[in-house]
PDB file of C-alpha atoms and ligand atoms in Angstrom:
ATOM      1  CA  UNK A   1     -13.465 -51.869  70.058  1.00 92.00           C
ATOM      2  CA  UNK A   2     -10.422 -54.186  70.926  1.00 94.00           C
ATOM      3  CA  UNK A   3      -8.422 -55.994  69.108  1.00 95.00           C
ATOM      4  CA  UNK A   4      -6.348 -59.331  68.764  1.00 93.00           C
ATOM      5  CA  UNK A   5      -4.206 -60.754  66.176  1.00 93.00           C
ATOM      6  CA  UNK A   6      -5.596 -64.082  65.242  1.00 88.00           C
ATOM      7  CA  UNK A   7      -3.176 -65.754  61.977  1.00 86.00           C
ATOM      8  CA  UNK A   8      -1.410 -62.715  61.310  1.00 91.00           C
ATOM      9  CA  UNK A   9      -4.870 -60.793  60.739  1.00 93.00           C
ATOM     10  CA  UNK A  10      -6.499 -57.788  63.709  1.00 96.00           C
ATOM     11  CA  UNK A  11      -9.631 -59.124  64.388  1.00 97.00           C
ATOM     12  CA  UNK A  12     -11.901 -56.037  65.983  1.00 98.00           C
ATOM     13  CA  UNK A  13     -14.206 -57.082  68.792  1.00 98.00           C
ATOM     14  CA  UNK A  14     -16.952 -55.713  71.463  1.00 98.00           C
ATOM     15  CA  UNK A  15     -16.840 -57.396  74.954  1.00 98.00           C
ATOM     16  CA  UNK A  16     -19.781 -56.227  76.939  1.00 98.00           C
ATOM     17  CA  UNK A  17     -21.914 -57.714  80.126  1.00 97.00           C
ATOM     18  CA  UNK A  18     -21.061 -60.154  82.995  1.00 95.00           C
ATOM     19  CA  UNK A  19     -21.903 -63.511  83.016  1.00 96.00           C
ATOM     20  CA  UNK A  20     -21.418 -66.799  81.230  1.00 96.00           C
ATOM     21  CA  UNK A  21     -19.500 -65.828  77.729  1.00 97.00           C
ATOM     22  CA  UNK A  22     -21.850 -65.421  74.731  1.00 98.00           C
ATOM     23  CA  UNK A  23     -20.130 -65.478  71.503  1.00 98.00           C
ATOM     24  CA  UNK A  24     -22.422 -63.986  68.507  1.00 98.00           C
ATOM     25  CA  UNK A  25     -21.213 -63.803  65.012  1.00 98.00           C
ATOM     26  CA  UNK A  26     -22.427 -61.401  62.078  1.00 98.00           C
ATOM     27  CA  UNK A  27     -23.543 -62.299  58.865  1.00 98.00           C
ATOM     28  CA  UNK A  28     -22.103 -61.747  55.011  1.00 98.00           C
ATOM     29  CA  UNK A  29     -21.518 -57.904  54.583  1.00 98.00           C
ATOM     30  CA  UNK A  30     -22.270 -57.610  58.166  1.00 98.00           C
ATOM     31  CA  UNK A  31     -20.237 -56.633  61.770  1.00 98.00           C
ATOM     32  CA  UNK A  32     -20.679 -56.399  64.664  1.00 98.00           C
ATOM     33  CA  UNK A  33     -22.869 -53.811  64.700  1.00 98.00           C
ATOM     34  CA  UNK A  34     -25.446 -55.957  63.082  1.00 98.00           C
ATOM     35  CA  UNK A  35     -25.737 -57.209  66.806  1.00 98.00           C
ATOM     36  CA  UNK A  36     -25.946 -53.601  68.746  1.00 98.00           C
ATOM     37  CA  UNK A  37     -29.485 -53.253  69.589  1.00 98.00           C
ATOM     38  CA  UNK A  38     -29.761 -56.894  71.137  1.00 98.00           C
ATOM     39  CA  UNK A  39     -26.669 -57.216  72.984  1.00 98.00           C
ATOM     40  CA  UNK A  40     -27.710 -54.535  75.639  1.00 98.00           C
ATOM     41  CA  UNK A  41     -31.258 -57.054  75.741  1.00 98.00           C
ATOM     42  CA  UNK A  42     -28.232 -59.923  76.955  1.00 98.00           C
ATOM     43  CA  UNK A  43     -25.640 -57.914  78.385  1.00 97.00           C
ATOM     44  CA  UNK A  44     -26.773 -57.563  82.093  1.00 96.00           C
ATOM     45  CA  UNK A  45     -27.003 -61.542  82.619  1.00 95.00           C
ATOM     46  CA  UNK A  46     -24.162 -62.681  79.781  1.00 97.00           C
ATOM     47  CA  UNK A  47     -20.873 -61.936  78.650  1.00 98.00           C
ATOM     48  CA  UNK A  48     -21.563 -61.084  74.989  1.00 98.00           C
ATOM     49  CA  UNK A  49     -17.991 -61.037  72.949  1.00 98.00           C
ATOM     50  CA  UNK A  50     -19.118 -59.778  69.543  1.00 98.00           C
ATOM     51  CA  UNK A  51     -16.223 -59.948  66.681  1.00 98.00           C
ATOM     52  CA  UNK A  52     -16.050 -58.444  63.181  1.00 98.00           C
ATOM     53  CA  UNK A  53     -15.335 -61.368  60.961  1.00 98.00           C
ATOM     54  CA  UNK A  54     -12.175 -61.408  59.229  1.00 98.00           C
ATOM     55  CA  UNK A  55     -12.984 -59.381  55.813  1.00 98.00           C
ATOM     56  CA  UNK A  56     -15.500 -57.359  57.301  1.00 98.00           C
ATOM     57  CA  UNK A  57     -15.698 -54.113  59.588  1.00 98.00           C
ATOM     58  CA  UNK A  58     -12.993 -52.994  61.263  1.00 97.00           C
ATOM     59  CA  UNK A  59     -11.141 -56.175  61.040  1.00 98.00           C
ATOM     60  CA  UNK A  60      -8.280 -57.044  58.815  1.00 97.00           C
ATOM     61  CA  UNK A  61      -9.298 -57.720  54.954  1.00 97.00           C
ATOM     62  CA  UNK A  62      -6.445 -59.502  53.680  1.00 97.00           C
ATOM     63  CA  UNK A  63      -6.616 -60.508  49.878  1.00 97.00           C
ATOM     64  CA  UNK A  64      -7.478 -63.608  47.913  1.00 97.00           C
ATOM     65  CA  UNK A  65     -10.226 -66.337  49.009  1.00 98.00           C
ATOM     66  CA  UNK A  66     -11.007 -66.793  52.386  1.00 98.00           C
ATOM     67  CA  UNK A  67     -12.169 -70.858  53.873  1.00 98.00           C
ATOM     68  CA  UNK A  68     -14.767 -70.893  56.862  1.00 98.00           C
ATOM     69  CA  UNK A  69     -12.456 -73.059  58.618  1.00 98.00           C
ATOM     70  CA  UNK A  70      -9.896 -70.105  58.532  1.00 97.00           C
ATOM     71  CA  UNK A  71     -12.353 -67.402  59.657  1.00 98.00           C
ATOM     72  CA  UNK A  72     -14.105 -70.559  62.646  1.00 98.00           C
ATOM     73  CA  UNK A  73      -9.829 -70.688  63.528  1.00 97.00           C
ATOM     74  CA  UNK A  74      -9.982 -67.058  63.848  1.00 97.00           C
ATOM     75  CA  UNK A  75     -12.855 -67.083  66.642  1.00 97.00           C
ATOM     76  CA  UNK A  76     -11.188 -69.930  68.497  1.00 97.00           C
ATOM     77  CA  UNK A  77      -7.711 -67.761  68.774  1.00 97.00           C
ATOM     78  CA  UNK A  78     -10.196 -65.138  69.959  1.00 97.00           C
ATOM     79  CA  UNK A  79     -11.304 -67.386  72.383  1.00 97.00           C
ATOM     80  CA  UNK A  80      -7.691 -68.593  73.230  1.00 97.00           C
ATOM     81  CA  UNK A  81      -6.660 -64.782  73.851  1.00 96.00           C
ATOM     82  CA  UNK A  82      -9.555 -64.177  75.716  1.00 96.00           C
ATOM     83  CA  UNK A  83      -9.016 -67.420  78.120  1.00 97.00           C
ATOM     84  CA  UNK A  84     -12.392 -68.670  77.722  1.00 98.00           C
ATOM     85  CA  UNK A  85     -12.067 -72.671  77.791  1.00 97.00           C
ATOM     86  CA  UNK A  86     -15.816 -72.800  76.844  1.00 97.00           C
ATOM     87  CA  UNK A  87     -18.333 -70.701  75.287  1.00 98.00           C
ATOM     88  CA  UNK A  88     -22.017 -70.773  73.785  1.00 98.00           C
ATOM     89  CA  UNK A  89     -21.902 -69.741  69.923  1.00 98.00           C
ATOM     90  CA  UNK A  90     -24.392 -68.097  68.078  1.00 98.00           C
ATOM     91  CA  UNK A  91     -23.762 -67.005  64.352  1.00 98.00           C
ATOM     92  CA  UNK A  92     -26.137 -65.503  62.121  1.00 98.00           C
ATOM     93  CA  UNK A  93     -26.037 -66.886  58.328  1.00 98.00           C
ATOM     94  CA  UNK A  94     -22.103 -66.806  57.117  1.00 98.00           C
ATOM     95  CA  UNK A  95     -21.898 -66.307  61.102  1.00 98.00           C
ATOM     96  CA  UNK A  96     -23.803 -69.932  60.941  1.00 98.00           C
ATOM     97  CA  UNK A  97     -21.519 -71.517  58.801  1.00 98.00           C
ATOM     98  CA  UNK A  98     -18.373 -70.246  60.561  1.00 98.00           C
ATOM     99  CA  UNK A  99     -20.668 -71.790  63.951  1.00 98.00           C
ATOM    100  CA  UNK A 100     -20.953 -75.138  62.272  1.00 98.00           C
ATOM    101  CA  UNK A 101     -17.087 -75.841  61.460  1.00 98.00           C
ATOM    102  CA  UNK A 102     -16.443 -74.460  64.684  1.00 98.00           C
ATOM    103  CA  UNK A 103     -19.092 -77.377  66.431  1.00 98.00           C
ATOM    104  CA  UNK A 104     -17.160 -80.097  63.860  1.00 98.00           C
ATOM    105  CA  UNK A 105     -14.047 -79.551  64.618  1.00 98.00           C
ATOM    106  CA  UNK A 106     -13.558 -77.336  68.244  1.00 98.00           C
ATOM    107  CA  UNK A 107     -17.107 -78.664  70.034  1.00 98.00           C
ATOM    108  CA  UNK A 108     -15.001 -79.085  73.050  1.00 98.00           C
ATOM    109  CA  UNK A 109     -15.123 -75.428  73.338  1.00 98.00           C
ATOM    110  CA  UNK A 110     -18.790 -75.269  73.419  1.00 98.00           C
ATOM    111  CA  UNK A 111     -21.631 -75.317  75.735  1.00 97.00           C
ATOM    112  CA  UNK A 112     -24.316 -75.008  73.047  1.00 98.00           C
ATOM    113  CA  UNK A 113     -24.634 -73.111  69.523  1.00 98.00           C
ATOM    114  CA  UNK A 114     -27.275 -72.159  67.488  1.00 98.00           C
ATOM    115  CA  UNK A 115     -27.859 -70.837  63.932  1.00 98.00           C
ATOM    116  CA  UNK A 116     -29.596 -67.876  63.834  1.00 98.00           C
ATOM    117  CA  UNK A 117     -31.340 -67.464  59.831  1.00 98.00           C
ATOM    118  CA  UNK A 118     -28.622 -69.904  59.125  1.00 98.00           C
ATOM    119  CA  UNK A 119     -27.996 -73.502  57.386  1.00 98.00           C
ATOM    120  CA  UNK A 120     -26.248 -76.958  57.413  1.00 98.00           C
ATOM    121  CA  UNK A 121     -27.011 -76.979  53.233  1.00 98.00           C
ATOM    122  CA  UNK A 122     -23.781 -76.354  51.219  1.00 98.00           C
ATOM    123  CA  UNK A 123     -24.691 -73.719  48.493  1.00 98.00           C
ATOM    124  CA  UNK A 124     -26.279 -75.240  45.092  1.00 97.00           C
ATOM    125  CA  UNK A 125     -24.796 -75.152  41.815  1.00 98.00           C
ATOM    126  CA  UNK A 126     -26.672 -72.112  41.106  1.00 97.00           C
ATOM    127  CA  UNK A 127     -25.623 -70.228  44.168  1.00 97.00           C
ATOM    128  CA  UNK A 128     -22.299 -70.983  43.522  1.00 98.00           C
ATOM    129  CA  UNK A 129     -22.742 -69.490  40.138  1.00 98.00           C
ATOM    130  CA  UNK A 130     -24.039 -66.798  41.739  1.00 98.00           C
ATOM    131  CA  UNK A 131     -21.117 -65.926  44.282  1.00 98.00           C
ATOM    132  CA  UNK A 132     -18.620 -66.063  41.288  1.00 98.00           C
ATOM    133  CA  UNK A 133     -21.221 -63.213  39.508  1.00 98.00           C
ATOM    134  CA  UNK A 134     -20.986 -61.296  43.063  1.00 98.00           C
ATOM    135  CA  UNK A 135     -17.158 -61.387  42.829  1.00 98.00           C
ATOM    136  CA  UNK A 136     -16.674 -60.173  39.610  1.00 98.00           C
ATOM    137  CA  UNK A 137     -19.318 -57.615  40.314  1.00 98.00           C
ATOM    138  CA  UNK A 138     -17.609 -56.327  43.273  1.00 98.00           C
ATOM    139  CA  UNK A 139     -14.545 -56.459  41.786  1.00 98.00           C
ATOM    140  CA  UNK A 140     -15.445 -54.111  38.625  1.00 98.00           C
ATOM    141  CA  UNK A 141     -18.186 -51.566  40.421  1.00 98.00           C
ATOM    142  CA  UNK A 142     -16.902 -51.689  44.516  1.00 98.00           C
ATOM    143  CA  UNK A 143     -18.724 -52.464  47.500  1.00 98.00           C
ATOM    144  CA  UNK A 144     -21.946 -49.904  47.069  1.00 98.00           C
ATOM    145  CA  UNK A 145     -23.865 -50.849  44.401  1.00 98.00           C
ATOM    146  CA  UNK A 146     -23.654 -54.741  45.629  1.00 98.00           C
ATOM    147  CA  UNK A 147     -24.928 -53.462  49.451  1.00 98.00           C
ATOM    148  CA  UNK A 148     -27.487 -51.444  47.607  1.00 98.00           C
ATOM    149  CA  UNK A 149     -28.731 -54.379  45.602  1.00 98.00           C
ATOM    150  CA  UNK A 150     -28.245 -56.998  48.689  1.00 98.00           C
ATOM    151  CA  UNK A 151     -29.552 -55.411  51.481  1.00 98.00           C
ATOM    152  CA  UNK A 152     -33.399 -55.199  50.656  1.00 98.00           C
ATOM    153  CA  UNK A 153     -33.180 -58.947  49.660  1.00 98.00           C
ATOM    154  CA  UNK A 154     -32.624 -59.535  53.464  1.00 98.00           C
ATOM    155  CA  UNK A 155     -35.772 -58.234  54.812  1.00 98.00           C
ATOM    156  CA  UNK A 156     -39.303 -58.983  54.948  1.00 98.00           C
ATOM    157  CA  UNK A 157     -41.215 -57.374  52.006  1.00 97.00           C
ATOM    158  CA  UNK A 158     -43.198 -55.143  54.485  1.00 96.00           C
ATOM    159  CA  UNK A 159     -40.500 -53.924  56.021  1.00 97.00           C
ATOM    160  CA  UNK A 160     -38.816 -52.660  53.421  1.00 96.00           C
ATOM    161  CA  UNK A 161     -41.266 -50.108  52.718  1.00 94.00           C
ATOM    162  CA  UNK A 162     -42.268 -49.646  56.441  1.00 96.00           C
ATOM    163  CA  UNK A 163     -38.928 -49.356  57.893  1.00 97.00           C
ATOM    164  CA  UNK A 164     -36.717 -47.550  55.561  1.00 97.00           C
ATOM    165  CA  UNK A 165     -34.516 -46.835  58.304  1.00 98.00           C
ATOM    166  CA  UNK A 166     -33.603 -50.573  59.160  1.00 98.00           C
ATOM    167  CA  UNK A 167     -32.796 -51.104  55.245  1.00 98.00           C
ATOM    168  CA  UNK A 168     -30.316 -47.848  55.404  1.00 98.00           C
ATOM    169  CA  UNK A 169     -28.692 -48.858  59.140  1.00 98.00           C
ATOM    170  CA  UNK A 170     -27.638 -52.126  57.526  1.00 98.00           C
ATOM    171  CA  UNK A 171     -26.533 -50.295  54.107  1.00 98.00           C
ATOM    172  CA  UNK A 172     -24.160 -48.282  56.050  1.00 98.00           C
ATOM    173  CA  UNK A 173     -22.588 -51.358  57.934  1.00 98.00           C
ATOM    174  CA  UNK A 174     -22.605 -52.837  54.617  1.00 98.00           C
ATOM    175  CA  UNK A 175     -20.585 -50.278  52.609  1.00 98.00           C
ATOM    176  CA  UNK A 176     -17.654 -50.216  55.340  1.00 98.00           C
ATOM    177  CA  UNK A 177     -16.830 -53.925  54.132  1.00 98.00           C
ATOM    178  CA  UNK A 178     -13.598 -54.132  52.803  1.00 98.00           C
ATOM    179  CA  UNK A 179     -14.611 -55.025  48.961  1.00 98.00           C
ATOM    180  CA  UNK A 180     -11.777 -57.967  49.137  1.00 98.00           C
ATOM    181  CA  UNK A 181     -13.044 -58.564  52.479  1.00 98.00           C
ATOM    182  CA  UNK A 182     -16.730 -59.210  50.899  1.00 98.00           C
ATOM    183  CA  UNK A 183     -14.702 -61.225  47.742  1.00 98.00           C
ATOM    184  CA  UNK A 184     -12.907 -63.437  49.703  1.00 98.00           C
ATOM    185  CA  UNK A 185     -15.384 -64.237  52.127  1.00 98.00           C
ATOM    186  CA  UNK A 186     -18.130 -64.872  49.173  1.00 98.00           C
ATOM    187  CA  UNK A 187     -15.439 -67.875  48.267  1.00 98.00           C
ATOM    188  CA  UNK A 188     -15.427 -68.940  51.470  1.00 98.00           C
ATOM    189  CA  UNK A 189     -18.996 -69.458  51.247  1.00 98.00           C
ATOM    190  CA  UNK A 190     -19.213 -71.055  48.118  1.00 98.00           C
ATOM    191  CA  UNK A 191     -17.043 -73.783  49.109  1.00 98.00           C
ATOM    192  CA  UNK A 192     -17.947 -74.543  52.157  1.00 98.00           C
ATOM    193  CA  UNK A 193     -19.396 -78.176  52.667  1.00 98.00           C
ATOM    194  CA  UNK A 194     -22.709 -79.652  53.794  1.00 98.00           C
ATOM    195  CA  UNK A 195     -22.569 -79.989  57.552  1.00 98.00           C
ATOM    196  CA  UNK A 196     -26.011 -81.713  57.711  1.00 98.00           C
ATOM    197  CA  UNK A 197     -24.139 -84.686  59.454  1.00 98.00           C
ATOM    198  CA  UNK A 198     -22.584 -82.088  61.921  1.00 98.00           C
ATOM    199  CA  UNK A 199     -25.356 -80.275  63.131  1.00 98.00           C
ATOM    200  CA  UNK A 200     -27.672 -83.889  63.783  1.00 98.00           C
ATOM    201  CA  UNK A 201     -24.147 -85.347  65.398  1.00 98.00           C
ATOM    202  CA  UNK A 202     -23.843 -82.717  67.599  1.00 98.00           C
ATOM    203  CA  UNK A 203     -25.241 -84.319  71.241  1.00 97.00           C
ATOM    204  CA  UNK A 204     -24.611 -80.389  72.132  1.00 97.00           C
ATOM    205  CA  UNK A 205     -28.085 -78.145  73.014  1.00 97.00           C
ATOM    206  CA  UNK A 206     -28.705 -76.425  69.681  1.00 98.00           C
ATOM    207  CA  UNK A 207     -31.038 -73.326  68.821  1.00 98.00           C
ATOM    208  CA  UNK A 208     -31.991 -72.976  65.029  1.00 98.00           C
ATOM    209  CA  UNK A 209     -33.819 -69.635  64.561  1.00 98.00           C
ATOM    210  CA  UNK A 210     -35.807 -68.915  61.312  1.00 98.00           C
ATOM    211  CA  UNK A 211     -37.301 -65.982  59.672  1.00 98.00           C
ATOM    212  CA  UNK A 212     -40.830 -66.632  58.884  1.00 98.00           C
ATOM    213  CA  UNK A 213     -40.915 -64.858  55.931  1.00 97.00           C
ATOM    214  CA  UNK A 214     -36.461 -65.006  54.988  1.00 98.00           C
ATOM    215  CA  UNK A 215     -36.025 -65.190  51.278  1.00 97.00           C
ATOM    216  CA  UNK A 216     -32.423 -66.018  51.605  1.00 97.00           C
ATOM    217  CA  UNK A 217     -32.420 -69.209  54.010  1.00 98.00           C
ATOM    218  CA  UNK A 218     -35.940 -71.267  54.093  1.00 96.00           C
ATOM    219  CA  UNK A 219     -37.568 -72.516  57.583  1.00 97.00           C
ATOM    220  CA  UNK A 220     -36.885 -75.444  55.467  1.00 97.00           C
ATOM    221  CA  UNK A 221     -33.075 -75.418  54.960  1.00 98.00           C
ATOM    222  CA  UNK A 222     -32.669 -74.202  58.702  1.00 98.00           C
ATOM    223  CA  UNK A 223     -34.331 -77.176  60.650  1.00 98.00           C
ATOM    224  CA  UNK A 224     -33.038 -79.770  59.276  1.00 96.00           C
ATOM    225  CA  UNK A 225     -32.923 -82.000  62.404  1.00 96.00           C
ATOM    226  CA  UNK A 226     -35.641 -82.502  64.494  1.00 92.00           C
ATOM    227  CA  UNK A 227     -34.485 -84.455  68.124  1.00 95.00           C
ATOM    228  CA  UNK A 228     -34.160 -83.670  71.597  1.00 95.00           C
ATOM    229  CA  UNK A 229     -31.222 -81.149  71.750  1.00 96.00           C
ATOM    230  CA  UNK A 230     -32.458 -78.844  69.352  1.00 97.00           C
ATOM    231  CA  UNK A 231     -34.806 -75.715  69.850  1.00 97.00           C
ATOM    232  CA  UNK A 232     -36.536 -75.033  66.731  1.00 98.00           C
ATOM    233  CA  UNK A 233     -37.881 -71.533  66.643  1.00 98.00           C
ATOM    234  CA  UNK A 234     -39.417 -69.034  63.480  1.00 98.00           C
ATOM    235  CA  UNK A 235     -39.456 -65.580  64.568  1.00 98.00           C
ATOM    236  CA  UNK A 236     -43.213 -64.304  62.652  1.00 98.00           C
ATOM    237  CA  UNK A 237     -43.011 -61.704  60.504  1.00 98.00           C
ATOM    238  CA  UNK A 238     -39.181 -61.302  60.014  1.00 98.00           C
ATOM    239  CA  UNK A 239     -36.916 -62.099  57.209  1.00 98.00           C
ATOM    240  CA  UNK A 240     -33.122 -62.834  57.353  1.00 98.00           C
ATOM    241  CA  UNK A 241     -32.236 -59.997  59.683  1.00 98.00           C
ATOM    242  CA  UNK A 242     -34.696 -60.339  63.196  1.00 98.00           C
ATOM    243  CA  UNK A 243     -31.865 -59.132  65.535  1.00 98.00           C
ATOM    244  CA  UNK A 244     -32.764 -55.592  63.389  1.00 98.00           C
ATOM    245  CA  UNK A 245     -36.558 -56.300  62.047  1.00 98.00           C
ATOM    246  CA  UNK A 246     -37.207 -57.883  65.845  1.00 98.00           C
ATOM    247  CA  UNK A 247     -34.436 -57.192  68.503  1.00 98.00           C
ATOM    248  CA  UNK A 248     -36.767 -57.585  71.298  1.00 98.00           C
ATOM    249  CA  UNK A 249     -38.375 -61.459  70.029  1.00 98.00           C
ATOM    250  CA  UNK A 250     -34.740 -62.371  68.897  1.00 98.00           C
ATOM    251  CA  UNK A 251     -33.118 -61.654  72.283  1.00 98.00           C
ATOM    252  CA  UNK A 252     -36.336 -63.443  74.570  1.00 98.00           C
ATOM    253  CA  UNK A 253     -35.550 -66.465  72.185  1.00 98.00           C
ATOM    254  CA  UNK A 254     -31.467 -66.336  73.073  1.00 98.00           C
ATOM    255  CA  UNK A 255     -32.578 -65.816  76.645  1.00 97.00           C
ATOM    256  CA  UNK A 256     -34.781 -68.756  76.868  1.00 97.00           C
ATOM    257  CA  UNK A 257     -32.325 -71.052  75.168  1.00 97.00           C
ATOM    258  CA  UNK A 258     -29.362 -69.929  77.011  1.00 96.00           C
ATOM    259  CA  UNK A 259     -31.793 -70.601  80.120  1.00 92.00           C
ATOM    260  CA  UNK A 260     -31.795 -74.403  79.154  1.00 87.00           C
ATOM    261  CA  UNK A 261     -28.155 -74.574  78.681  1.00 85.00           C
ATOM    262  CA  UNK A 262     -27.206 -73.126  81.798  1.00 78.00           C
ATOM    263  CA  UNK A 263     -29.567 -76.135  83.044  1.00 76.00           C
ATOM    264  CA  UNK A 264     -28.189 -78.628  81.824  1.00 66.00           C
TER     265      UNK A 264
HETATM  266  C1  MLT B 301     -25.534 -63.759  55.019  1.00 83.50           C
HETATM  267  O1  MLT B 301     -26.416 -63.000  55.482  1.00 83.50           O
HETATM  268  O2  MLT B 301     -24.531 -64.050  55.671  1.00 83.50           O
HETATM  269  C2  MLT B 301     -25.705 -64.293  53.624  1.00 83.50           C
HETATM  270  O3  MLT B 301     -26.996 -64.044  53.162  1.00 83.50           O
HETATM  271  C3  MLT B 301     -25.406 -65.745  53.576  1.00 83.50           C
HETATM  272  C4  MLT B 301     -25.365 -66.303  52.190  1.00 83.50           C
HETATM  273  O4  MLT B 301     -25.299 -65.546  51.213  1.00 83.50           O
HETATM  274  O5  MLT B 301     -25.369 -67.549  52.068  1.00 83.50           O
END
């Protein structure tokens, strides 16, 4: 992997393919690696530049509470080193809501974006209890025990008996987060704001991808705008994790959408 300081912090990164410069971000407890098996489905047509968020993989874990505007800053320095002026965005979930400050406040640096199992929703009361519960858990017992109870949560109920393996590949990219990686970034999460208003501003083309059957983010909370610019598409059968439950659907759906944005 290389690497780049961005605010004092190494941020790790892959940089595969040729073509127009695809940015895709991970999800909470994630890396890049979350992203290996449908980057080589992109690489031979786009530039796919694949970080490890700040907090997570082999990135830099610094302590305390992270913001999503710090860890969206991080990807545009990324950007900066990389001297890419403008580049499409895709994050999955906490990837999402890094996407979505980086479309309010850096949109100039963007051909499209798109939230893949992602949302504009700020976390309710009761999620926000729940991140402060994840904390402390993390805090007393380490990073295992919270992967071990999180990661099955993330796929479709089928699959988790069918496809034991998927469960235990993302287990293992879960355990090597930094626990005050997954602490700080769980903050960042919790206080992040609605960005409704952001995502139906945005004039930008804009791909929302949904598991059909995600028990983490609802079809519901991730198409909430319905108008010209945005592709609206539920991947059948998968939960919160299609680029491992479906690499292969996940990666026609980028292609097709990245299609229309080079068109336009
Ligand atoms: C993720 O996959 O990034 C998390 O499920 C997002 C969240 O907890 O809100």
């Amino acid at each position: 992997m290389e690497k780049v300081i961005c605010d004092g912090n190494t941020i790790s990164y892959k940089d595969q393919g040729q073509g127009e410069p695809l940015v895709l971000l991970h999800g909470f407890c994630g890396s890049s690696e979350y992203w290996d098996q449908v980057v080589p489905l992109l690489s031979d047509r786009y530039r796919c530049i694949v970080p490890d968020l700040r907090g997570h993989g082999l990135s830099d874990a610094p302590m305390g509470a992270y913001t999503i505007e710090q860890m969206a800053d991080d990807v545009i320095q990324l950007l900066d080193v990389l001297e890419l002026p403008k580049v499409t965005l895709l994050g999955h979930s906490l990837g999402g809501y890094i996407t979505l400050s980086v479309v309010q406040r850096y949109a100039n640096r963007l051909n499209g974006f798109g939230l893949i199992h992602s949302t504009a929703f700020p976390d309710s009361e009761e999620t926000k209890e729940k991140r402060l519960l994840a904390v402390s858990n993390i805090q007393a017992n380490g990073i295992t025990p919270f992967v071990d109870n999180m990661i099955p949560t993330l796929f479709a109920p089928d699959h988790v008996g069918d496809h034991p393996e998927w469960i235990n590949l993302a287990k293992e990219i879960g355990y090597k987060t930094p626990p005050q990686g997954a602490c700080g970034s769980a903050m960042a999460m919790r206080e992040r704001p609605d960005r409704r208003d952001v995502l139906s501003a945005s004039v930008l083309p804009v791909l929302l991808v949904a598991g059909e059957e995600d028990g983490i983010i609802s079809q519901e909370k991730t198409f909430t705008v319905d108008q010209p610019n945005v592709t609206q598409v539920t991947i059948a059968g998968v939960g919160h994790m299609s680029m491992l439950e479906a690499p292969d659907r996940l990666a026609a759906t980028i292609i097709t959408f990245l299609d229309q944005v080079q068109s336009i």
